[in-house]
mmCIF file with all atom_site columns, C-alpha atoms in Angstrom:
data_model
loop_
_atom_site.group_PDB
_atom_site.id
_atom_site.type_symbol
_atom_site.label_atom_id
_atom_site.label_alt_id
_atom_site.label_comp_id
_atom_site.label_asym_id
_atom_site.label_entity_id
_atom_site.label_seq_id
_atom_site.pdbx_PDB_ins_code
_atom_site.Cartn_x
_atom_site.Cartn_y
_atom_site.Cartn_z
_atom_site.occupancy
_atom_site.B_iso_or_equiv
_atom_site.pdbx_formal_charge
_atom_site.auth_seq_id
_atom_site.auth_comp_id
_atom_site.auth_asym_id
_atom_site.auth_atom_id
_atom_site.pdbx_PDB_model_num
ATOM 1  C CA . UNK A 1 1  ? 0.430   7.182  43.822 1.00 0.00 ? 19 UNK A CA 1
ATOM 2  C CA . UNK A 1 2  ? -2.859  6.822  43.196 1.00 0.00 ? 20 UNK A CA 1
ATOM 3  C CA . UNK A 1 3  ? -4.214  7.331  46.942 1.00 0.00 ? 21 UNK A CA 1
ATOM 4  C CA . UNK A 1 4  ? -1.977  10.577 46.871 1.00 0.00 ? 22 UNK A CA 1
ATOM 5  C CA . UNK A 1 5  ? -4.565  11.762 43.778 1.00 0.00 ? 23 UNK A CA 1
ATOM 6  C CA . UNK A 1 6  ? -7.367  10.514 46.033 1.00 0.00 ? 24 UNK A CA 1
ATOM 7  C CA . UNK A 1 7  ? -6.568  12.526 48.866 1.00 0.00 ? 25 UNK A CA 1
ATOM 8  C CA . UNK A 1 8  ? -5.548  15.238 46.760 1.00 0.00 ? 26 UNK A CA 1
ATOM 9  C CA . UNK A 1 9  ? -9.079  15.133 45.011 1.00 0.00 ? 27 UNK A CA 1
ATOM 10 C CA . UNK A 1 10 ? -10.702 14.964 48.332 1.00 0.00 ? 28 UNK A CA 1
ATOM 11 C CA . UNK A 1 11 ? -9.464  18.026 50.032 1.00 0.00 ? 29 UNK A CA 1
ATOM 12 C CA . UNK A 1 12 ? -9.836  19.961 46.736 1.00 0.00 ? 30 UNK A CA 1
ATOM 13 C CA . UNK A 1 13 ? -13.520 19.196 47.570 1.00 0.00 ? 31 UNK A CA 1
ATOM 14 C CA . UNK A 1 14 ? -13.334 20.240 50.904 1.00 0.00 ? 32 UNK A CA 1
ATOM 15 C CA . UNK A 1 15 ? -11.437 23.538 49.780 1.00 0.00 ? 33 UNK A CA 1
ATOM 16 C CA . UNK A 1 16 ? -14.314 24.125 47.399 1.00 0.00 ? 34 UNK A CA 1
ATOM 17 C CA . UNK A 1 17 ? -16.918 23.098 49.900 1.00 0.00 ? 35 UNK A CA 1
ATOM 18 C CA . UNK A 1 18 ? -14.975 25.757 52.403 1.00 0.00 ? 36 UNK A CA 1
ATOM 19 C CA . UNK A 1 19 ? -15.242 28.498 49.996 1.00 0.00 ? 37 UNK A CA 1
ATOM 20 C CA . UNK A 1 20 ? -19.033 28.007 48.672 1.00 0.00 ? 38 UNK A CA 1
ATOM 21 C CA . UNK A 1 21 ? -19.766 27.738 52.931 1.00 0.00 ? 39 UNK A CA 1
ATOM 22 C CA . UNK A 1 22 ? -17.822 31.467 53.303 1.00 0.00 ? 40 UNK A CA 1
ATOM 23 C CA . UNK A 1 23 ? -19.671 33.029 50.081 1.00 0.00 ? 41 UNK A CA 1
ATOM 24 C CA . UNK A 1 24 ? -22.829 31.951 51.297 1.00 0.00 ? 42 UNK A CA 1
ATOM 25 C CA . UNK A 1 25 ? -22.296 33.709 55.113 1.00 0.00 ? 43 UNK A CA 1
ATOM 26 C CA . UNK A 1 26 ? -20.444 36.288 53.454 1.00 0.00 ? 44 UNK A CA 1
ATOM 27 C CA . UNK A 1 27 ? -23.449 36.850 51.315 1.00 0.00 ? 45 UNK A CA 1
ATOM 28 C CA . UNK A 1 28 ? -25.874 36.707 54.124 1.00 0.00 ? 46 UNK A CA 1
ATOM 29 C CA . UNK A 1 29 ? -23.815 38.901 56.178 1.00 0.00 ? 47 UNK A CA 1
ATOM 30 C CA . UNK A 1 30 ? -24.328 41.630 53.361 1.00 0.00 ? 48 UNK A CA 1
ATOM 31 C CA . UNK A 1 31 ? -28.180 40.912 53.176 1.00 0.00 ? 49 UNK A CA 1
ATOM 32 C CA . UNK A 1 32 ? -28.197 41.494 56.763 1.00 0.00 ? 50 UNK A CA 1
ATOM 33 C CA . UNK A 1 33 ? -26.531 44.431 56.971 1.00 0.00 ? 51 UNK A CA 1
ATOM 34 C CA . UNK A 1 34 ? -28.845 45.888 53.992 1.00 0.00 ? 52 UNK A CA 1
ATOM 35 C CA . UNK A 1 35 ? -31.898 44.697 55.414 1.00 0.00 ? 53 UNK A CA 1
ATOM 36 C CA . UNK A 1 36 ? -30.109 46.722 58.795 1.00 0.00 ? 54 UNK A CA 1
ATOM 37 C CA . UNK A 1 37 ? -30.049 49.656 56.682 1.00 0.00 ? 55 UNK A CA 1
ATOM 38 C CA . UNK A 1 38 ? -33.463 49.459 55.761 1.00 0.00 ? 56 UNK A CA 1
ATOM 39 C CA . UNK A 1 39 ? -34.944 48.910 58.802 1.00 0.00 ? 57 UNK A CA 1
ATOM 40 C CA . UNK A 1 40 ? -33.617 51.906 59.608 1.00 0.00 ? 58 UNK A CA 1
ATOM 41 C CA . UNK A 1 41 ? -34.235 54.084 57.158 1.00 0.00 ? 59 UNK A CA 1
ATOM 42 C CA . UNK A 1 42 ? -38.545 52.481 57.673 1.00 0.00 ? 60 UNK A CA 1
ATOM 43 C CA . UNK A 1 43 ? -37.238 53.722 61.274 1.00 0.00 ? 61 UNK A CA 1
ATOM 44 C CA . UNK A 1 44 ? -36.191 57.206 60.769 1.00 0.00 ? 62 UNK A CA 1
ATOM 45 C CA . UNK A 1 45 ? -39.097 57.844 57.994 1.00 0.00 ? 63 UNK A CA 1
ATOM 46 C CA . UNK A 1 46 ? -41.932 57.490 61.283 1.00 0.00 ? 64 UNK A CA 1
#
């Protein structure tokens, strides 16, 4: 039993690992896009 906990406790880290990899390129997909907007808005003001 206790390699079953092991494993489960392993790809609970790997789960959690996952999801703080997809916040962080979610989160730099919205900079990205804002900076976007920006850039355009610098664009349209000239």
């Amino acid at each position: 039993m206790p390699s079953q906990n092991l494993s489960l406790c392993i790809f609970e880290e790997l789960a959690t690992a996952n999801c703080i990899f997809c916040l962080k390129s979610y989160k730099m997909r919205k900079i990205k896009i804002i900076i976007g907007k920006i850039q355009r808005v610098e664009l349209t003001k000239t």
